[in-house]
mmCIF file of C-alpha atoms in Angstrom:
data_model
loop_
_atom_site.group_PDB
_atom_site.id
_atom_site.type_symbol
_atom_site.label_atom_id
_atom_site.label_comp_id
_atom_site.label_asym_id
_atom_site.label_seq_id
_atom_site.Cartn_x
_atom_site.Cartn_y
_atom_site.Cartn_z
ATOM 1 C CA MET A 15 -67.761 119.787 121.051
ATOM 2 C CA THR A 16 -69.384 121.473 123.972
ATOM 3 C CA GLU A 17 -70.276 125.120 124.442
ATOM 4 C CA ASN A 18 -67.631 125.310 127.238
ATOM 5 C CA ALA A 19 -63.953 125.966 126.736
ATOM 6 C CA ILE A 20 -63.136 124.346 130.104
ATOM 7 C CA GLU A 21 -65.251 121.879 132.185
ATOM 8 C CA ILE A 22 -64.073 121.068 135.706
ATOM 9 C CA THR A 23 -65.969 118.513 137.827
ATOM 10 C CA GLY A 24 -65.216 117.556 141.457
ATOM 11 C CA LEU A 25 -61.648 118.903 141.282
ATOM 12 C CA ARG A 26 -59.683 118.321 144.417
ATOM 13 C CA LYS A 27 -56.104 118.894 145.382
ATOM 14 C CA THR A 28 -54.514 117.902 148.753
ATOM 15 C CA TYR A 29 -50.926 118.673 149.544
ATOM 16 C CA ALA A 30 -49.367 115.988 151.626
ATOM 17 C CA ALA A 31 -48.073 116.672 155.129
ATOM 18 C CA THR A 32 -44.438 117.456 155.584
ATOM 19 C CA LYS A 33 -42.162 117.715 158.645
ATOM 20 C CA ARG A 34 -43.084 121.421 158.889
ATOM 21 C CA THR A 35 -46.684 121.513 157.651
ATOM 22 C CA ASP A 36 -49.911 119.545 158.005
ATOM 23 C CA ALA A 37 -51.795 118.157 154.999
ATOM 24 C CA LYS A 38 -53.661 120.930 153.177
ATOM 25 C CA ASP A 39 -56.734 120.809 151.035
ATOM 26 C CA ALA A 40 -56.151 123.457 148.393
ATOM 27 C CA LEU A 41 -59.199 122.638 146.219
ATOM 28 C CA ASN A 42 -62.398 121.067 147.699
ATOM 29 C CA GLY A 43 -64.445 119.587 144.962
ATOM 30 C CA VAL A 44 -64.479 122.512 142.491
ATOM 31 C CA ASP A 45 -67.139 122.449 139.757
ATOM 32 C CA LEU A 46 -66.557 125.135 137.090
ATOM 33 C CA ASN A 47 -67.450 125.714 133.428
ATOM 34 C CA VAL A 48 -65.830 128.481 131.415
ATOM 35 C CA PRO A 49 -67.982 129.411 128.361
ATOM 36 C CA ARG A 50 -66.303 129.510 124.962
ATOM 37 C CA GLY A 51 -65.399 132.986 123.645
ATOM 38 C CA SER A 52 -65.834 134.626 127.035
ATOM 39 C CA ILE A 53 -63.494 136.760 129.163
ATOM 40 C CA PHE A 54 -63.815 134.904 132.457
ATOM 41 C CA GLY A 55 -62.647 136.307 135.764
ATOM 42 C CA LEU A 56 -61.201 133.976 138.379
ATOM 43 C CA LEU A 57 -60.992 135.886 141.635
ATOM 44 C CA GLY A 58 -60.202 135.093 145.269
ATOM 45 C CA PRO A 59 -58.108 136.171 148.225
ATOM 46 C CA ASN A 60 -54.502 135.015 148.613
ATOM 47 C CA GLY A 61 -54.412 131.336 149.369
ATOM 48 C CA ALA A 62 -57.890 130.683 148.068
ATOM 49 C CA GLY A 63 -56.781 128.065 145.512
ATOM 50 C CA LYS A 64 -56.541 130.140 142.278
ATOM 51 C CA SER A 65 -52.881 129.324 141.631
ATOM 52 C CA THR A 66 -53.385 125.655 142.275
ATOM 53 C CA LEU A 67 -56.293 125.590 139.915
ATOM 54 C CA ILE A 68 -54.260 127.392 137.162
ATOM 55 C CA ASN A 69 -51.268 125.094 137.609
ATOM 56 C CA ILE A 70 -53.557 122.018 137.266
ATOM 57 C CA LEU A 71 -54.871 123.501 133.959
ATOM 58 C CA ALA A 72 -51.299 124.061 132.871
ATOM 59 C CA GLY A 73 -50.239 120.508 133.725
ATOM 60 C CA LEU A 74 -47.770 121.645 136.341
ATOM 61 C CA VAL A 75 -49.680 120.252 139.371
ATOM 62 C CA THR A 76 -51.252 116.808 139.562
ATOM 63 C CA LYS A 77 -54.793 116.839 140.857
ATOM 64 C CA SER A 78 -55.889 114.530 143.638
ATOM 65 C CA ALA A 79 -59.359 113.831 142.228
ATOM 66 C CA GLY A 80 -61.900 115.070 139.691
ATOM 67 C CA THR A 81 -61.943 115.619 135.958
ATOM 68 C CA VAL A 82 -60.689 118.495 133.820
ATOM 69 C CA LYS A 83 -61.642 118.939 130.174
ATOM 70 C CA ILE A 84 -59.871 121.612 128.142
ATOM 71 C CA TRP A 85 -61.489 122.375 124.719
ATOM 72 C CA GLY A 86 -63.290 119.075 124.941
ATOM 73 C CA PHE A 87 -60.155 117.027 125.698
ATOM 74 C CA ASP A 88 -59.992 115.113 128.998
ATOM 75 C CA GLN A 89 -56.728 115.995 130.735
ATOM 76 C CA ASP A 90 -56.070 112.424 131.734
ATOM 77 C CA GLU A 91 -57.138 110.734 128.473
ATOM 78 C CA ASN A 92 -55.693 113.331 126.067
ATOM 79 C CA PRO A 93 -52.966 115.265 127.861
ATOM 80 C CA ARG A 94 -51.185 116.472 124.710
ATOM 81 C CA GLN A 95 -54.324 117.847 123.076
ATOM 82 C CA SER A 96 -55.597 119.472 126.319
ATOM 83 C CA ARG A 97 -52.287 121.205 126.882
ATOM 84 C CA ALA A 98 -52.036 122.379 123.266
ATOM 85 C CA ALA A 99 -55.459 124.062 123.635
ATOM 86 C CA ILE A 100 -54.352 126.416 126.443
ATOM 87 C CA GLY A 101 -51.680 129.037 126.805
ATOM 88 C CA ILE A 102 -50.565 130.429 130.229
ATOM 89 C CA MET A 103 -49.117 133.845 130.890
ATOM 90 C CA PRO A 104 -47.610 133.287 134.343
ATOM 91 C CA GLN A 105 -47.493 135.879 137.143
ATOM 92 C CA GLU A 106 -43.769 135.590 137.548
ATOM 93 C CA PRO A 107 -41.319 136.047 134.648
ATOM 94 C CA ASN A 108 -39.586 132.810 133.686
ATOM 95 C CA LEU A 109 -37.318 133.989 130.913
ATOM 96 C CA ASP A 110 -33.753 132.884 130.045
ATOM 97 C CA PRO A 111 -31.729 136.102 130.319
ATOM 98 C CA PHE A 112 -29.422 134.975 127.457
ATOM 99 C CA PHE A 113 -32.246 134.519 124.919
ATOM 100 C CA THR A 114 -33.516 137.269 122.712
ATOM 101 C CA PRO A 115 -37.353 137.751 122.357
ATOM 102 C CA ARG A 116 -37.126 136.224 118.885
ATOM 103 C CA GLY A 117 -35.155 133.253 120.244
ATOM 104 C CA SER A 118 -37.507 132.798 123.163
ATOM 105 C CA LEU A 119 -40.549 132.714 120.969
ATOM 106 C CA ASP A 120 -38.866 130.280 118.492
ATOM 107 C CA VAL A 121 -37.829 127.944 121.274
ATOM 108 C CA GLN A 122 -41.187 127.940 122.879
ATOM 109 C CA ALA A 123 -42.817 127.226 119.529
ATOM 110 C CA GLY A 124 -40.387 124.316 119.042
ATOM 111 C CA LEU A 125 -41.359 122.912 122.458
ATOM 112 C CA TYR A 126 -44.982 122.825 121.271
ATOM 113 C CA GLY A 127 -43.971 121.181 118.019
ATOM 114 C CA VAL A 128 -44.938 124.107 115.749
ATOM 115 C CA PRO A 129 -43.112 123.653 112.386
ATOM 116 C CA LYS A 130 -40.867 126.519 111.364
ATOM 117 C CA SER A 131 -43.159 127.307 108.428
ATOM 118 C CA GLN A 132 -46.059 127.875 110.747
ATOM 119 C CA ARG A 133 -44.384 129.896 113.481
ATOM 120 C CA ARG A 134 -45.830 133.355 114.120
ATOM 121 C CA THR A 135 -42.672 134.932 115.656
ATOM 122 C CA ASP A 136 -42.763 138.255 113.720
ATOM 123 C CA GLU A 137 -46.538 138.567 114.209
ATOM 124 C CA LEU A 138 -46.225 138.075 118.008
ATOM 125 C CA LEU A 139 -43.295 140.464 118.253
ATOM 126 C CA GLU A 140 -45.502 143.122 116.612
ATOM 127 C CA LEU A 141 -48.529 142.272 118.743
ATOM 128 C CA THR A 142 -46.555 142.677 121.955
ATOM 129 C CA GLY A 143 -44.668 145.790 120.804
ATOM 130 C CA LEU A 144 -41.269 144.055 120.807
ATOM 131 C CA THR A 145 -40.310 144.222 117.160
ATOM 132 C CA ASP A 146 -37.504 146.804 117.857
ATOM 133 C CA LYS A 147 -36.241 144.577 120.670
ATOM 134 C CA ALA A 148 -36.389 141.280 118.743
ATOM 135 C CA ASN A 149 -32.649 140.683 118.956
ATOM 136 C CA ALA A 150 -31.886 142.183 122.383
ATOM 137 C CA TYR A 151 -31.037 139.851 125.242
ATOM 138 C CA ALA A 152 -33.939 139.275 127.636
ATOM 139 C CA ARG A 153 -31.757 140.471 130.521
ATOM 140 C CA SER A 154 -31.680 143.971 128.950
ATOM 141 C CA LEU A 155 -35.492 144.273 128.723
ATOM 142 C CA SER A 156 -37.471 146.338 131.166
ATOM 143 C CA GLY A 157 -39.978 144.682 133.432
ATOM 144 C CA GLY A 158 -42.877 145.808 131.184
ATOM 145 C CA MET A 159 -41.183 144.347 128.129
ATOM 146 C CA ARG A 160 -40.631 141.029 129.860
ATOM 147 C CA ARG A 161 -44.289 140.942 130.644
ATOM 148 C CA ARG A 162 -45.149 141.472 127.046
ATOM 149 C CA LEU A 163 -42.742 138.679 126.055
ATOM 150 C CA LEU A 164 -44.543 136.291 128.481
ATOM 151 C CA LEU A 165 -47.779 137.033 126.570
ATOM 152 C CA GLY A 166 -46.069 136.251 123.270
ATOM 153 C CA LYS A 167 -44.714 132.989 124.659
ATOM 154 C CA ALA A 168 -48.251 131.992 125.731
ATOM 155 C CA LEU A 169 -49.558 132.474 122.247
ATOM 156 C CA VAL A 170 -46.828 130.745 120.126
ATOM 157 C CA HIS A 171 -48.933 127.622 119.569
ATOM 158 C CA SER A 172 -52.152 129.483 118.756
ATOM 159 C CA PRO A 173 -54.177 128.193 121.731
ATOM 160 C CA GLN A 174 -57.924 128.429 121.916
ATOM 161 C CA ILE A 175 -57.726 129.512 125.561
ATOM 162 C CA LEU A 176 -55.409 132.071 127.165
ATOM 163 C CA VAL A 177 -54.926 132.254 130.904
ATOM 164 C CA LEU A 178 -53.614 135.574 132.286
ATOM 165 C CA ASP A 179 -52.314 135.242 135.920
ATOM 166 C CA GLU A 180 -52.117 138.628 137.479
ATOM 167 C CA PRO A 181 -50.965 140.156 134.164
ATOM 168 C CA THR A 182 -50.951 143.813 135.338
ATOM 169 C CA ALA A 183 -49.407 143.448 138.733
ATOM 170 C CA GLY A 184 -46.849 146.222 139.163
ATOM 171 C CA VAL A 185 -47.007 147.509 135.561
ATOM 172 C CA ASP A 186 -47.558 151.094 134.440
ATOM 173 C CA ILE A 187 -50.707 152.472 132.875
ATOM 174 C CA GLU A 188 -49.370 152.500 129.370
ATOM 175 C CA LEU A 189 -48.502 148.780 129.475
ATOM 176 C CA ARG A 190 -51.817 147.978 131.123
ATOM 177 C CA ASN A 191 -53.762 149.683 128.363
ATOM 178 C CA LEU A 192 -51.692 147.959 125.688
ATOM 179 C CA LEU A 193 -52.358 144.552 127.309
ATOM 180 C CA TRP A 194 -56.085 145.111 127.494
ATOM 181 C CA GLN A 195 -56.180 146.236 123.874
ATOM 182 C CA ASN A 196 -54.489 143.004 122.859
ATOM 183 C CA VAL A 197 -56.762 140.913 125.079
ATOM 184 C CA ARG A 198 -59.933 142.459 123.610
ATOM 185 C CA ARG A 199 -58.503 141.891 120.114
ATOM 186 C CA LEU A 200 -57.775 138.263 120.814
ATOM 187 C CA ASN A 201 -61.155 137.749 122.332
ATOM 188 C CA ASP A 202 -62.864 139.442 119.354
ATOM 189 C CA GLU A 203 -61.062 136.854 117.195
ATOM 190 C CA GLY A 204 -62.695 134.064 119.195
ATOM 191 C CA MET A 205 -60.119 133.271 121.896
ATOM 192 C CA THR A 206 -61.422 132.443 125.358
ATOM 193 C CA ILE A 207 -59.625 134.457 128.096
ATOM 194 C CA ILE A 208 -59.338 133.524 131.748
ATOM 195 C CA LEU A 209 -58.181 136.385 133.981
ATOM 196 C CA THR A 210 -57.012 136.340 137.584
ATOM 197 C CA THR A 211 -56.340 139.778 139.105
ATOM 198 C CA HIS A 212 -56.392 141.620 142.409
ATOM 199 C CA TYR A 213 -57.461 144.796 140.599
ATOM 200 C CA LEU A 214 -61.227 144.252 140.920
ATOM 201 C CA GLU A 215 -62.048 147.353 138.812
ATOM 202 C CA GLU A 216 -60.231 145.600 135.893
ATOM 203 C CA ALA A 217 -62.290 142.466 136.362
ATOM 204 C CA GLU A 218 -65.493 144.453 136.518
ATOM 205 C CA GLN A 219 -64.641 146.288 133.204
ATOM 206 C CA MET A 220 -63.223 143.375 131.317
ATOM 207 C CA CYS A 221 -65.067 140.201 132.351
ATOM 208 C CA ASP A 222 -68.284 138.790 131.024
ATOM 209 C CA GLN A 223 -68.560 136.218 133.846
ATOM 210 C CA ILE A 224 -66.748 135.885 137.190
ATOM 211 C CA ALA A 225 -66.116 133.019 139.580
ATOM 212 C CA ILE A 226 -64.959 133.752 143.113
ATOM 213 C CA ILE A 227 -62.914 131.059 145.032
ATOM 214 C CA ASN A 228 -62.457 131.088 148.758
ATOM 215 C CA HIS A 229 -60.883 128.352 150.967
ATOM 216 C CA GLY A 230 -60.664 126.043 147.932
ATOM 217 C CA SER A 231 -64.389 126.268 146.951
ATOM 218 C CA VAL A 232 -66.303 128.222 144.391
ATOM 219 C CA ILE A 233 -68.576 130.559 146.353
ATOM 220 C CA ALA A 234 -69.997 132.544 143.385
ATOM 221 C CA ASN A 235 -70.147 132.025 139.706
ATOM 222 C CA ASP A 236 -72.332 134.376 137.586
ATOM 223 C CA THR A 237 -72.316 137.076 134.993
ATOM 224 C CA THR A 238 -70.714 140.243 136.180
ATOM 225 C CA SER A 239 -73.914 142.164 135.992
ATOM 226 C CA ASN A 240 -75.724 139.616 138.138
ATOM 227 C CA LEU A 241 -72.993 139.624 140.753
ATOM 228 C CA LEU A 242 -73.188 143.388 141.001
ATOM 229 C CA SER A 243 -76.897 143.227 141.572
ATOM 230 C CA GLN A 244 -76.597 140.801 144.465
ATOM 231 C CA LEU A 245 -75.909 143.472 147.098
ATOM 232 C CA ASP A 246 -79.053 145.078 148.334
ATOM 233 C CA ALA A 247 -77.423 148.474 148.911
ATOM 234 C CA LYS A 248 -77.304 151.954 147.568
ATOM 235 C CA THR A 249 -75.434 155.066 148.620
ATOM 236 C CA LEU A 250 -76.911 158.577 148.429
ATOM 237 C CA VAL A 251 -74.214 161.272 148.151
ATOM 238 C CA ILE A 252 -75.211 164.743 149.206
ATOM 239 C CA THR A 253 -73.273 167.937 148.535
ATOM 240 C CA PRO A 254 -74.513 170.456 151.157
ATOM 241 C CA ASP A 255 -74.705 174.221 150.525
ATOM 242 C CA ALA A 256 -72.508 174.836 153.559
ATOM 243 C CA PRO A 257 -70.131 172.725 155.673
ATOM 244 C CA THR A 258 -72.114 170.565 158.031
ATOM 245 C CA THR A 259 -72.062 167.390 160.212
ATOM 246 C CA LEU A 260 -73.788 164.125 159.955
ATOM 247 C CA PRO A 261 -77.400 164.153 161.226
ATOM 248 C CA VAL A 262 -78.740 161.530 163.564
ATOM 249 C CA LEU A 263 -79.716 158.617 161.387
ATOM 250 C CA PRO A 264 -82.099 155.667 161.754
ATOM 251 C CA ASN A 265 -80.567 152.226 162.398
ATOM 252 C CA ALA A 266 -81.165 151.156 158.709
ATOM 253 C CA VAL A 267 -78.937 153.976 157.428
ATOM 254 C CA THR A 268 -75.203 154.519 157.879
ATOM 255 C CA GLY A 269 -73.510 157.831 157.190
ATOM 256 C CA GLN A 270 -70.048 159.074 156.382
ATOM 257 C CA LEU A 271 -68.625 162.612 156.140
ATOM 258 C CA ARG A 272 -66.108 162.457 153.284
ATOM 259 C CA GLU A 273 -62.908 164.488 153.064
ATOM 260 C CA ASN A 274 -64.356 166.599 150.234
ATOM 261 C CA GLY A 275 -67.260 167.665 152.493
ATOM 262 C CA THR A 276 -69.962 165.484 150.940
ATOM 263 C CA LEU A 277 -72.241 163.329 153.061
ATOM 264 C CA ALA A 278 -72.677 159.680 152.048
ATOM 265 C CA PHE A 279 -75.704 157.664 153.270
ATOM 266 C CA THR A 280 -75.820 153.949 152.597
ATOM 267 C CA TYR A 281 -78.963 151.979 153.025
ATOM 268 C CA LYS A 282 -80.675 148.738 151.919
ATOM 269 C CA THR A 283 -83.172 149.384 149.168
ATOM 270 C CA SER A 284 -85.452 146.570 150.443
ATOM 271 C CA GLN A 285 -85.784 148.338 153.796
ATOM 272 C CA THR A 286 -85.465 152.014 153.110
ATOM 273 C CA ARG A 287 -86.544 154.415 150.372
ATOM 274 C CA ALA A 288 -84.380 157.309 149.061
ATOM 275 C CA ASP A 289 -87.216 159.654 150.068
ATOM 276 C CA ASP A 290 -86.877 158.569 153.668
ATOM 277 C CA VAL A 291 -83.149 159.313 153.658
ATOM 278 C CA LEU A 292 -83.845 162.768 152.108
ATOM 279 C CA ASP A 293 -86.468 163.509 154.703
ATOM 280 C CA VAL A 294 -83.917 162.821 157.501
ATOM 281 C CA ILE A 295 -81.514 165.255 155.848
ATOM 282 C CA LYS A 296 -84.065 167.997 155.387
ATOM 283 C CA SER A 297 -85.296 167.569 158.925
ATOM 284 C CA ALA A 298 -81.788 168.179 160.124
ATOM 285 C CA GLY A 299 -81.824 171.564 158.356
ATOM 286 C CA ILE A 300 -79.189 170.577 155.771
ATOM 287 C CA SER A 301 -79.629 172.445 152.540
ATOM 288 C CA ILE A 302 -78.821 170.379 149.458
ATOM 289 C CA LYS A 303 -76.666 171.755 146.659
ATOM 290 C CA ASP A 304 -76.382 168.532 144.732
ATOM 291 C CA VAL A 305 -77.324 164.849 145.065
ATOM 292 C CA ARG A 306 -76.280 161.668 143.260
ATOM 293 C CA THR A 307 -76.329 157.898 143.905
ATOM 294 C CA GLU A 308 -73.609 155.227 143.927
ATOM 295 C CA ASP A 309 -74.263 151.555 143.335
ATOM 296 C CA PRO A 310 -72.115 148.736 144.732
ATOM 297 C CA ASP A 311 -69.005 147.817 142.740
ATOM 298 C CA LEU A 312 -67.319 144.385 142.387
ATOM 299 C CA GLU A 313 -65.061 145.213 145.382
ATOM 300 C CA ASP A 314 -68.096 145.525 147.609
ATOM 301 C CA VAL A 315 -69.455 142.195 146.360
ATOM 302 C CA PHE A 316 -66.038 140.456 146.762
ATOM 303 C CA LEU A 317 -65.589 141.662 150.331
ATOM 304 C CA ASP A 318 -69.104 140.647 151.198
ATOM 305 C CA LEU A 319 -68.696 137.131 149.822
ATOM 306 C CA THR A 320 -65.178 136.462 151.197
ATOM 307 C CA ARG A 321 -65.649 138.090 154.663
ATOM 308 C CA SER A 322 -65.800 134.771 156.526
#
């Protein structure tokens, strides 16, 4: 067995032309490895190819070319084993409104061939906080409860890999915190997690490694800390003693007067020193009450890489 939970080589997907649309290349030769035991972020703008990639992993979309290995099993040579190794929590709820949470989990387990004696229905109901709703019809569940049930369904066959597709889109803070507690617990137990999200702050906090896809190609794939260090930029935030305006700045420095009255000066650390910025501020007669620095966050890196 390899050290990677997923190995993707030369993956391509082309959607054929229709009467209304031209042929479209959704994935253009993607090479991607997901380390075992990691929380791996898969990010990209809308239409970048993330959903196509996830649907190929789930066996819902047929690839045009390339190889996909899930937990060491080639998707073409061992389709049953590769699908059994992965669980998908989809972005959109796909629940039968007339099934109860208990019924939904039992049916899902049956579809994966899990014997009744080995089913974890009660355990998963407790994990997702649905024990008291175990026998309520799914149509009566709140949106947050339906999301939790989707997580339970993804786990019924005890997969080694869990894919979370926009799991916190439109959910409240309480549910979001519960979800991340469960994700960290599952990861601590050895499960590999793949996360797609538009909440970049979440990805920055949760993920060990992040790949960014744009126009069907992987444009970045590194540890979160290495990605954050890519931008050669820093922001110096000044709180003046009295209200003031921005001073005249050299070309290498940009300034912003924020709503709270602070002055933010952004510069490239390879070109400008913090002392140089402070000298400009002092020369303008601005008395400094407080000073702090801000480093780039994942949103800055994401926007920089996907700008084209």
